[in-house]
Amino acid sequence: MRVNNIHRLVTEEGDDFRIAYFASPNPSPKPQLPERTLIIHAPTSASVSGAASPYLQKPAKGFLGTSMHLILGRDGKEIIQTVPFHTGAMHAFGYNGRSIGMQLQYPGELLEKGHAFQLRRNYGDNEYILASGLSSSRYGYWPLYPRAQLDSLLAIAMILKEPYNITDVVAKDEVLATTHPGPAFPIIQFREKLLGITDRSILLQETSRNVSLLGQPGEDRTLLSATPIPPGTPVSVINEKDEWYLVAVVEEVGGNPWLIGWVEKSAVRVKTDFMPVVRPDHYLVTAEGRRFQEITPHQNGYEPTKRNVAPKYIIMHFTTGTKMDSTIAHFKSPSAGVSTHLLIGRDGRVVQFLPFDRIAYHCGYSWWERQSNLNKFSIGIELDNAGLLRKGPDGQWMSRKIVIPREHVEQAVHWKQIRSNDPRRFPGWEKFPEAQLQVALNIVKALVQRYPSIVEILGHDDVNLPNRYDPGPLFPLKQWRQELFGREEPDIEIFTINRKTDLFSNIFGRLPNVSQKLHEAMLPANSVVKVIRQDDHLSLVTVLKTSEPKLRRATGWIRTNSLTAAIGGMVKSRKKKKNTDVVEKRTTKGRQQFFRRGKNPPTPKLLEGPFPVGTRVRIQQIKGEWTLVVVLDTVKGRTGLEGWIQTELLSPEVIP
């Protein structure tokens, strides 16, 4: 094969490829940048001609058409080209002006019912793997790509590499929210074979002993390759499930360069002894220049245009999950609206979602020392960890429906929780493995060295006080701060309250509404209410049934967390509207304050108040006559209380 003078792939004498060219009416109008990225696609398709068909149709008026440079069949011989290689194609939003799109004929995830080419029963047990893709943590059955197809794809890419200055190759699901080419496509092997060892090469793991590749986790599962993988073979982890890894073998073994399969975790050595360095382009690499796996989160999860070139804070999180795959899928979801810069696994594996100068949405509503919305000033690091656990029916520790082994759990009290007198009643938290903490600390040190603007390391629980407990009481934040900055405590300015006063709740940073009046009676527990309007903190309700006569049929505001789940179906609004409101009926958990309806939602006082003269606080944010503060003293067994106070009631602390 070769590319002719009009930028089409053609056969040469002796080739047995079947190449056809059908011009797409939908080429990209964008001029191509000098450097190109090869993007691999594999949406579900039964044939090459069927896969090409959408690219040959003109779009309906008002819609953009799609196109693809080339489609390659499963036999590795049948090829259809629809756009010349020097012209852009409409195949990947955000990349059309700097890419070449190549699509593989592929059945997609296998099904129990459907077309014959999609049915799992039509494939041999050694022709598919159990796996989950980047955009979903759900496991399914994915057919392996035929070797002939992958060999041809690599041969074509090699032909295109120099004439079209291909400097990178990505699977579409690495950079966009899609399901293809899926977990069975060997993108790590393909990238290394096409580009060699470059700045796109990632840090690999390796086998620690002879191991066989299986189609699913479990010692009795189908063998995928008769040749065992020898110790020291470089591999890359794709999925993890219980005590098993799905790995891509990044080296030819037994004459096959495209091997993928499941192995026991104990057979893989995850490299954690690397020295991290932050490159000038804000990517993390090893001292030898290898990067870490990069997966682009959904565009809703980060700021698309602004940059943070001088971060002030490092914010530590835990994922509340039990495997990295789930967190990756969450950040790829269009409904999540969040992301982070790094994810570090229990075994020390690292995924980078964004360069460090991009603004990731990892903090939510957040404040620290007179700054708010800390996404703009910080680098977020997620540690794969289940966090706060619950006791299961048999006394085991649980994260959702997953049992966490007792040896991985430690009971401790978060500084925002009220401490029990009996340590046996302390909450359970998943421990951080030593490998994970050491890798994370080395990376944090590299970040502080690269960005002199960083002045503090904080937990998500420090900057989002009402809602967050990560990274939790088992995370060694004080020790890390000592290593980084020579002090265990954060550098803060302390003030005192100069007149006995109440504090008003912080609800999404809104200034307090103190004009709202309370009903003269408290709303009793087990009252039945109709929820009219609800947010995370407050709900507007009408009382349907209560033991307090003064509040029957009354409408007002109560705390959202005081309500049970919906009961007894829905209640329709009595008001005649074109779009009738459908609202939930709930009950109250306990006796509580009940605010009158008024014009705007009220701002409840903190129940721990009023706070005496001399109470120590630090300032979160000043807004004219109101200041948001955090109480530093322990009050009624609670610390970290946050609320609004009149600015004039604060005085700088006098140091004796």
mmCIF file of N, CA, C and O in Angstrom, residues 42-48 50-51 71 74 103-108 117:
data_model
loop_
_atom_site.group_PDB
_atom_site.id
_atom_site.type_symbol
_atom_site.label_atom_id
_atom_site.label_comp_id
_atom_site.label_asym_id
_atom_site.label_seq_id
_atom_site.Cartn_x
_atom_site.Cartn_y
_atom_site.Cartn_z
ATOM 1 N N ALA A 42 -14.392 2.888 16.723
ATOM 2 C CA ALA A 42 -14.945 1.560 16.451
ATOM 3 C C ALA A 42 -16.400 1.482 16.910
ATOM 4 O O ALA A 42 -16.749 0.665 17.757
ATOM 5 N N PRO A 43 -17.286 2.321 16.379
ATOM 6 C CA PRO A 43 -18.698 2.179 16.732
ATOM 7 C C PRO A 43 -19.232 0.857 16.190
ATOM 8 O O PRO A 43 -18.647 0.260 15.283
ATOM 9 N N THR A 44 -20.337 0.405 16.749
ATOM 10 C CA THR A 44 -20.897 -0.877 16.344
ATOM 11 C C THR A 44 -21.214 -0.900 14.852
ATOM 12 O O THR A 44 -21.894 -0.011 14.337
ATOM 13 N N SER A 45 -20.713 -1.905 14.149
ATOM 14 C CA SER A 45 -20.958 -2.020 12.710
ATOM 15 C C SER A 45 -20.857 -3.477 12.303
ATOM 16 O O SER A 45 -20.029 -4.231 12.816
ATOM 17 N N ALA A 46 -21.718 -3.877 11.363
ATOM 18 C CA ALA A 46 -21.738 -5.261 10.888
ATOM 19 C C ALA A 46 -20.860 -5.466 9.671
ATOM 20 O O ALA A 46 -20.462 -6.590 9.366
ATOM 21 N N SER A 47 -20.570 -4.374 8.949
ATOM 22 C CA SER A 47 -19.782 -4.485 7.725
ATOM 23 C C SER A 47 -19.057 -3.181 7.463
ATOM 24 O O SER A 47 -19.404 -2.140 8.037
ATOM 25 N N VAL A 48 -18.069 -3.228 6.586
ATOM 26 C CA VAL A 48 -17.333 -2.020 6.227
ATOM 27 C C VAL A 48 -18.238 -1.059 5.467
ATOM 28 O O VAL A 48 -18.248 0.148 5.721
ATOM 29 N N GLY A 50 -21.484 -0.877 5.591
ATOM 30 C CA GLY A 50 -22.466 -0.318 6.515
ATOM 31 C C GLY A 50 -21.867 0.765 7.393
ATOM 32 O O GLY A 50 -22.509 1.768 7.686
ATOM 33 N N ALA A 51 -20.613 0.576 7.816
ATOM 34 C CA ALA A 51 -19.938 1.579 8.629
ATOM 35 C C ALA A 51 -19.701 2.862 7.848
ATOM 36 O O ALA A 51 -19.755 3.962 8.399
ATOM 37 N N ILE A 71 -12.114 3.470 6.801
ATOM 38 C CA ILE A 71 -12.757 2.391 7.553
ATOM 39 C C ILE A 71 -12.069 1.088 7.174
ATOM 40 O O ILE A 71 -11.881 0.795 5.982
ATOM 41 N N ARG A 74 -12.719 -6.233 9.549
ATOM 42 C CA ARG A 74 -12.182 -7.144 10.556
ATOM 43 C C ARG A 74 -11.163 -8.110 9.967
ATOM 44 O O ARG A 74 -10.324 -8.647 10.695
ATOM 45 N N GLN A 103 -11.455 4.232 11.382
ATOM 46 C CA GLN A 103 -12.506 3.462 12.035
ATOM 47 C C GLN A 103 -12.340 1.977 11.747
ATOM 48 O O GLN A 103 -12.049 1.577 10.623
ATOM 49 N N LEU A 104 -12.561 1.164 12.788
ATOM 50 C CA LEU A 104 -12.483 -0.279 12.657
ATOM 51 C C LEU A 104 -13.886 -0.872 12.655
ATOM 52 O O LEU A 104 -14.738 -0.481 13.468
ATOM 53 N N GLN A 105 -14.126 -1.807 11.728
ATOM 54 C CA GLN A 105 -15.371 -2.568 11.786
ATOM 55 C C GLN A 105 -15.340 -3.417 13.049
ATOM 56 O O GLN A 105 -14.403 -4.179 13.280
ATOM 57 N N TYR A 106 -16.376 -3.278 13.885
ATOM 58 C CA TYR A 106 -16.334 -3.904 15.205
ATOM 59 C C TYR A 106 -17.763 -4.118 15.687
ATOM 60 O O TYR A 106 -18.623 -3.239 15.517
ATOM 61 N N PRO A 107 -18.061 -5.272 16.313
ATOM 62 C CA PRO A 107 -19.434 -5.524 16.761
ATOM 63 C C PRO A 107 -19.831 -4.777 18.022
ATOM 64 O O PRO A 107 -21.004 -4.724 18.368
ATOM 65 N N GLY A 108 -18.860 -4.203 18.731
ATOM 66 C CA GLY A 108 -19.170 -3.553 19.995
ATOM 67 C C GLY A 108 -19.376 -4.561 21.102
ATOM 68 O O GLY A 108 -19.073 -5.750 20.961
ATOM 69 N N PHE A 117 -24.272 -10.699 14.471
ATOM 70 C CA PHE A 117 -22.878 -10.286 14.630
ATOM 71 C C PHE A 117 -22.584 -9.735 16.023
ATOM 72 O O PHE A 117 -21.431 -9.563 16.386
#
